[in-house]
C-alpha positions as CSV (number, residue, x, y, z in Angstrom):
1,M,91.7,89.8,139.1
2,T,89.9,90.5,135.8
3,Y,86.2,91.0,135.2
4,L,84.0,90.9,132.1
5,S,80.8,92.9,132.3
6,R,77.7,93.0,130.2
7,I,75.4,96.1,130.6
8,R,72.0,96.4,128.9
9,I,71.4,99.8,127.2
10,N,68.0,101.3,126.7
11,P,68.3,103.1,123.3
12,L,65.1,105.2,123.9
13,R,66.6,107.2,126.8
14,E,68.2,110.6,126.1
15,R,71.5,109.7,127.8
16,S,71.6,106.4,125.8
17,R,71.4,108.2,122.5
18,M,74.4,110.3,123.5
19,L,76.4,107.2,124.4
20,L,75.4,105.3,121.3
21,A,76.3,108.3,119.0
22,S,79.8,109.0,120.3
23,P,82.5,106.5,121.3
24,H,84.2,109.3,123.1
25,V,81.2,109.9,125.3
26,M,80.8,106.1,125.9
27,H,84.5,105.9,126.8
28,G,84.0,108.5,129.5
29,A,80.9,106.6,130.9
30,V,82.9,103.4,131.0
31,M,85.8,105.0,132.8
32,H,83.5,106.3,135.5
33,G,82.6,102.7,136.4
34,I,86.1,102.2,137.8
35,P,86.4,103.1,141.5
36,D,89.9,104.6,141.2
37,H,89.2,106.6,138.1
38,P,91.4,108.1,136.7
39,T,93.4,104.9,136.4
40,D,96.4,103.5,134.5
41,E,94.8,100.1,133.9
42,R,93.9,99.0,130.4
43,I,90.1,99.0,130.0
44,L,88.5,97.4,126.9
45,W,84.9,97.8,125.8
46,R,82.7,97.0,122.9
47,L,79.1,97.9,122.0
48,D,77.1,95.1,120.4
49,A,74.1,96.4,118.6
50,D,73.0,93.4,116.6
51,N,69.6,94.1,117.9
52,P,69.2,98.0,117.8
53,H,66.4,97.8,120.3
54,R,68.6,95.9,122.8
55,P,72.2,97.0,122.5
56,M,74.7,95.4,124.9
57,L,77.8,97.0,126.3
58,F,80.7,94.6,127.1
59,V,83.6,95.8,129.3
60,L,86.8,94.1,130.4
61,T,88.5,95.6,133.6
62,A,91.3,94.6,135.9
63,T,89.3,95.8,139.0
64,R,85.7,95.1,139.9
65,P,83.5,97.9,138.4
66,D,80.3,99.5,139.5
67,W,77.8,100.2,136.6
68,S,75.0,101.6,138.7
69,H,75.4,105.0,137.0
70,L,74.9,103.5,133.5
71,V,71.9,101.5,134.6
72,E,70.3,104.6,136.2
73,Q,71.1,106.9,133.2
74,A,70.9,104.6,130.2
75,G,69.3,101.3,131.2
76,W,66.1,99.9,132.6
77,P,66.6,100.5,136.4
78,E,63.0,99.5,137.3
79,A,62.7,96.5,135.0
80,D,63.2,92.8,135.8
81,G,66.4,90.9,134.8
82,E,70.1,91.4,135.3
83,H,70.9,94.9,134.3
84,A,74.7,94.7,134.7
85,A,76.3,91.3,134.8
86,V,79.8,91.2,136.2
87,R,81.7,87.9,135.9
88,D,85.2,86.8,137.0
89,Y,87.3,86.2,134.0
90,A,89.6,83.6,135.6
91,P,87.4,80.5,134.6
92,L,87.8,81.4,131.0
93,L,91.5,82.1,131.2
94,A,92.0,78.7,132.8
95,Q,90.6,77.1,129.7
96,I,93.2,78.6,127.4
97,A,95.4,75.8,126.0
98,T,97.2,74.9,122.8
99,G,94.7,73.4,120.3
100,R,91.6,74.6,122.2
101,E,88.9,76.1,119.9
102,F,86.4,78.8,120.6
103,A,83.8,80.9,118.8
104,F,84.9,84.5,118.8
105,R,83.8,88.1,118.2
106,L,86.0,91.1,117.7
107,T,85.3,94.7,116.7
108,A,88.6,96.2,115.4
109,N,90.0,99.2,113.7
110,P,92.1,97.8,110.8
111,V,94.8,100.3,109.8
112,Q,97.9,100.7,107.7
113,N,100.8,103.2,108.1
114,T,101.5,105.2,105.0
115,V,103.5,108.4,104.2
116,N,101.2,109.5,101.3
117,P,97.5,108.9,102.0
118,I,95.4,108.5,98.8
119,K,92.7,110.9,100.1
120,P,94.4,113.0,102.8
121,T,92.3,115.0,105.2
122,P,92.9,118.7,105.7
123,N,94.8,117.9,108.9
124,Q,97.0,115.3,107.1
125,R,97.7,117.8,104.3
126,E,98.9,120.3,106.9
127,K,101.1,117.8,108.7
128,A,102.5,116.6,105.4
129,K,104.4,119.9,105.1
130,D,106.6,118.9,108.0
131,V,109.7,117.1,106.5
132,K,110.2,115.3,109.8
133,R,106.7,113.9,110.0
134,R,105.9,110.4,110.9
135,S,103.8,108.1,108.6
136,F,100.0,108.5,108.9
137,R,97.8,105.8,110.3
138,V,95.0,105.2,107.8
139,G,92.1,102.9,108.1
140,H,91.5,100.1,105.6
141,R,88.3,100.8,103.7
142,T,87.5,97.7,101.8
143,A,86.2,94.4,103.3
144,A,88.9,92.4,101.5
145,R,91.7,94.6,103.0
146,Q,90.1,94.5,106.4
147,L,89.9,90.7,106.3
148,D,93.5,90.5,105.2
149,W,94.6,92.8,108.0
150,F,93.0,90.4,110.5
151,L,94.1,87.1,109.1
152,S,97.7,88.1,108.4
153,R,98.1,88.9,112.1
154,T,96.5,86.0,113.9
155,E,99.8,84.1,114.3
156,R,101.4,86.9,116.3
157,W,98.2,87.1,118.4
158,G,98.5,83.5,119.4
159,F,95.8,81.8,117.4
160,E,94.8,80.7,113.9
161,V,91.5,80.7,112.1
162,P,90.8,77.1,110.7
163,R,89.9,76.4,107.2
164,A,86.3,76.6,106.2
165,H,85.0,73.2,105.3
166,T,81.4,74.0,104.1
167,D,80.6,77.7,103.8
168,P,82.0,79.8,101.0
169,P,83.5,83.2,101.8
170,A,81.0,86.0,102.5
171,P,79.7,87.8,99.4
172,G,82.3,90.3,98.1
173,L,85.2,88.7,99.9
174,R,87.9,86.8,98.2
175,P,89.4,83.8,100.0
176,Y,92.4,84.7,102.2
177,T,95.6,83.8,100.3
178,G,98.1,84.0,103.1
179,P,101.8,83.8,102.2
180,D,101.0,81.9,98.9
181,P,98.7,83.9,96.6
182,G,98.4,80.8,94.3
183,S,96.6,78.8,97.0
184,P,93.5,80.7,98.2
185,V,92.0,79.3,101.4
186,A,88.6,80.1,102.9
187,R,88.7,80.5,106.6
188,E,86.1,80.2,109.4
189,V,85.6,83.9,109.8
190,R,83.1,86.4,108.4
191,I,82.6,90.2,108.7
192,T,79.2,90.9,110.3
193,A,79.4,94.7,110.5
194,R,81.4,97.5,108.9
195,D,81.1,101.1,110.0
196,R,82.7,104.5,109.6
197,R,82.5,106.4,112.9
198,S,83.1,110.2,113.0
199,F,82.9,112.0,116.3
200,A,84.3,115.0,118.1
201,K,86.9,114.6,120.8
202,R,87.5,118.2,121.6
203,R,86.0,121.4,120.2
204,D,89.3,122.9,119.1
205,T,90.3,119.9,116.9
206,G,88.8,118.1,113.9
207,P,86.7,115.0,114.1
208,V,88.1,111.5,114.9
209,V,87.3,109.1,112.1
210,L,87.4,105.4,112.5
211,Q,86.8,102.5,110.1
212,T,85.5,99.7,112.4
213,V,84.8,96.1,111.5
214,T,83.2,93.3,113.5
215,F,84.7,89.8,112.8
216,E,83.0,86.6,114.0
217,G,84.1,83.0,113.6
218,R,86.1,80.1,115.0
219,L,89.6,80.2,116.3
220,R,92.2,77.7,117.5
221,V,94.8,78.6,120.2
222,T,98.4,78.2,119.1
223,D,100.3,80.1,121.7
224,P,98.5,80.4,125.1
225,A,100.7,83.1,126.5
226,S,100.4,85.4,123.5
227,F,96.7,84.7,123.2
228,T,96.0,85.5,126.8
229,E,97.9,88.7,126.4
230,R,95.7,89.7,123.5
231,L,92.6,88.9,125.5
232,L,93.7,91.1,128.3
233,S,95.3,94.0,126.4
234,G,93.2,94.1,123.2
235,I,93.9,93.9,119.5
236,G,94.7,96.8,117.2
237,P,94.3,100.5,117.7
238,A,91.4,102.7,118.9
239,K,90.9,100.7,122.1
240,S,89.6,103.7,124.0
241,Y,86.8,103.9,121.4
242,G,85.3,100.5,121.5
243,C,87.8,98.5,119.5
244,G,90.1,95.6,120.4
245,L,88.0,93.5,122.8
246,L,88.1,89.8,121.7
247,T,85.4,87.8,123.4
248,L,85.0,84.0,123.3
249,A,82.2,81.4,123.7
250,P,82.1,77.6,123.6
251,L,81.5,76.1,120.2
252,Q,77.9,75.0,119.9
253,G,77.4,73.9,116.3
254,G,78.1,77.4,115.0
255,T,80.6,80.3,115.0
256,S,78.5,83.3,115.9
257,A,78.3,83.1,119.7
258,G,81.5,84.9,120.5
259,H,79.9,87.6,122.7
260,R,78.8,85.7,125.7
261,L,80.1,86.0,129.2
262,P,82.7,83.4,130.3
263,A,81.2,79.9,130.6
264,G,80.7,78.8,134.1
265,A,81.4,82.2,135.6
């Protein structure tokens, strides 16, 4: 089975501040919610901090987790309400069908592979001396490139983003041109957050740097099998650090509700 969890985080607690500051630390806390840790299963997670006073942690797991340690260390263990909601993902997966539309949310790490980075880091300059080196994975830094990265890959992920009928593209973004640059088309997607995350993974190495982007909008399923695979295995790189979890919600007159738990679960 598969489960989607939502955990309330109290940002005022000391442990919470450590989790919120480092995706590496948060990854460790998430992994400790799995009974058979260490495990080979793919675990996806995302931190939604739309409201900085009430951040929410979403986690997708193949086994039923236990989040009591997170509630005790970083939540509101004595407060009312559901501290860690765990829902069966099967009802949502059963709704996946060609032509079905959902509101969605995704935090991703848009990247490109290049042999010669424009602004190489000291580590990249050192590796560049190796004639047998592989290409470097570099994050896209502009909103336009990040949006292009997303929209140019939706077909292989089993869905499409419909045309926008009313709202113009978000400020600073050009309409997505697709394969025909002469016919720009605005799509039902917007970037709601962009961030540059830098954090230490080990003391003996340099910092990990990620360019993260949160996309929200409306999607239409075109290939149920490929789409289901993306829901379960994630989208793009940096999945261990809070990227790649695509969440869905029923369309209710808008396109910004893509971070709810499965309907009917």
